[in-house]
């Protein structure tokens, strides 16, 4: 048996373990991420399709977001248009109007979107701002026909309890990238800070939505490192953002990650998280419709739909048509 045949056999055996309900160990996952032959990559893609088909529901999970507070963020995340450290021309406002948020909720509910998340810039949302957003979320949950989620930064247990009491039972906090790479992208907070917030949220009972951004200069092994650390927090949803380099940020000249690399990353995440919602998030609009459909066949079974925080998304109608074409129920 030659090297190519050995590689394909290794991938198939790993997939068989996943399909049998066996959690792959870290060494196997890293070995998968280091396969770089055309035949090996093709085998990973095909195996991920089988895993998704066998272990994931056919109901496509949808979420839309409202930028509840924009710009002037104290944190220095190198990818972000909303950081006050960079001159990006990002719109800034203190807090979204309640009627605007509720109008967005009703608009999305009428189009079959399952969840609305209020997402705020800044290290955290506290005090009167948190009170206001909790009031909004309570009204949306009780009156506007859509479930709720929130992404309000680094909160403590008391603040998270306040959010829970408003009817929000899913919290979003991205780990962003591999632990080994995070310090080179942000120095105003740590991944440990994020994990502390996630731990506090899980203690209360929140479902966790947590993923990251690919294409920020990390290696494929580091993408797998992110997938592995995410297993420690057992998220129900993993958003996969694709970097859209924003003028004015330190990453503005970062070469674009290829569509093939995006698809391989999704496949590798499916090996690591066989039944979790892998959610398309920011940056996918620059991918071809063909590649987006293939991503759904490989492992993407959820999406943030509509316009995104600081980059243009696709329309809800376009997303619905694409996911139904890929064989999902909306």
PDB file of C-alpha atoms in Angstrom, residues 77-82 86-88 213-218 241-258 262 282-287 310-312:
ATOM      1  CA  UNK A  77      -8.568  43.039  18.535  1.00  0.00           C
ATOM      2  CA  UNK A  78      -6.623  43.391  15.289  1.00  0.00           C
ATOM      3  CA  UNK A  79      -9.440  42.130  13.058  1.00  0.00           C
ATOM      4  CA  UNK A  80     -12.197  44.415  14.318  1.00  0.00           C
ATOM      5  CA  UNK A  81     -13.626  47.554  12.695  1.00  0.00           C
ATOM      6  CA  UNK A  82     -15.198  48.632  15.994  1.00  0.00           C
ATOM      7  CA  UNK A  86      -7.963  51.846  14.773  1.00  0.00           C
ATOM      8  CA  UNK A  87      -9.321  54.394  12.310  1.00  0.00           C
ATOM      9  CA  UNK A  88     -11.852  52.436  10.253  1.00  0.00           C
ATOM     10  CA  UNK A 213     -12.464  33.656  12.718  1.00  0.00           C
ATOM     11  CA  UNK A 214     -10.336  31.853  10.158  1.00  0.00           C
ATOM     12  CA  UNK A 215      -7.926  33.452   7.722  1.00  0.00           C
ATOM     13  CA  UNK A 216      -6.170  35.788  10.190  1.00  0.00           C
ATOM     14  CA  UNK A 217      -2.725  34.349   9.434  1.00  0.00           C
ATOM     15  CA  UNK A 218      -3.054  31.248  11.604  1.00  0.00           C
ATOM     16  CA  UNK A 241     -16.269  33.572  10.453  1.00  0.00           C
ATOM     17  CA  UNK A 242     -14.010  34.165   7.452  1.00  0.00           C
ATOM     18  CA  UNK A 243     -11.808  37.225   7.804  1.00  0.00           C
ATOM     19  CA  UNK A 244     -12.826  40.158   5.642  1.00  0.00           C
ATOM     20  CA  UNK A 245      -9.746  42.384   5.983  1.00  0.00           C
ATOM     21  CA  UNK A 246     -11.008  45.842   6.972  1.00  0.00           C
ATOM     22  CA  UNK A 247      -9.069  48.981   5.949  1.00  0.00           C
ATOM     23  CA  UNK A 248      -7.607  50.688   8.984  1.00  0.00           C
ATOM     24  CA  UNK A 249      -7.133  47.521  11.010  1.00  0.00           C
ATOM     25  CA  UNK A 250      -3.726  45.851  11.431  1.00  0.00           C
ATOM     26  CA  UNK A 251      -5.002  42.895   9.357  1.00  0.00           C
ATOM     27  CA  UNK A 252      -6.117  45.007   6.388  1.00  0.00           C
ATOM     28  CA  UNK A 253      -3.449  43.511   4.085  1.00  0.00           C
ATOM     29  CA  UNK A 254      -3.874  39.893   5.173  1.00  0.00           C
ATOM     30  CA  UNK A 255      -4.053  37.593   2.113  1.00  0.00           C
ATOM     31  CA  UNK A 256      -7.506  36.104   1.650  1.00  0.00           C
ATOM     32  CA  UNK A 257      -7.926  32.490   2.697  1.00  0.00           C
ATOM     33  CA  UNK A 258      -8.901  30.342  -0.297  1.00  0.00           C
ATOM     34  CA  UNK A 262     -12.379  27.271   4.051  1.00  0.00           C
ATOM     35  CA  UNK A 282     -19.203  36.861   8.759  1.00  0.00           C
ATOM     36  CA  UNK A 283     -17.162  36.800   5.563  1.00  0.00           C
ATOM     37  CA  UNK A 284     -18.981  34.089   3.635  1.00  0.00           C
ATOM     38  CA  UNK A 285     -20.476  36.634   1.205  1.00  0.00           C
ATOM     39  CA  UNK A 286     -17.187  36.691  -0.732  1.00  0.00           C
ATOM     40  CA  UNK A 287     -17.449  32.951  -1.373  1.00  0.00           C
ATOM     41  CA  UNK A 310     -19.727  45.578   9.924  1.00  0.00           C
ATOM     42  CA  UNK A 311     -19.713  43.588   6.686  1.00  0.00           C
ATOM     43  CA  UNK A 312     -22.528  42.975   4.233  1.00  0.00           C
TER      44      UNK A 312
END
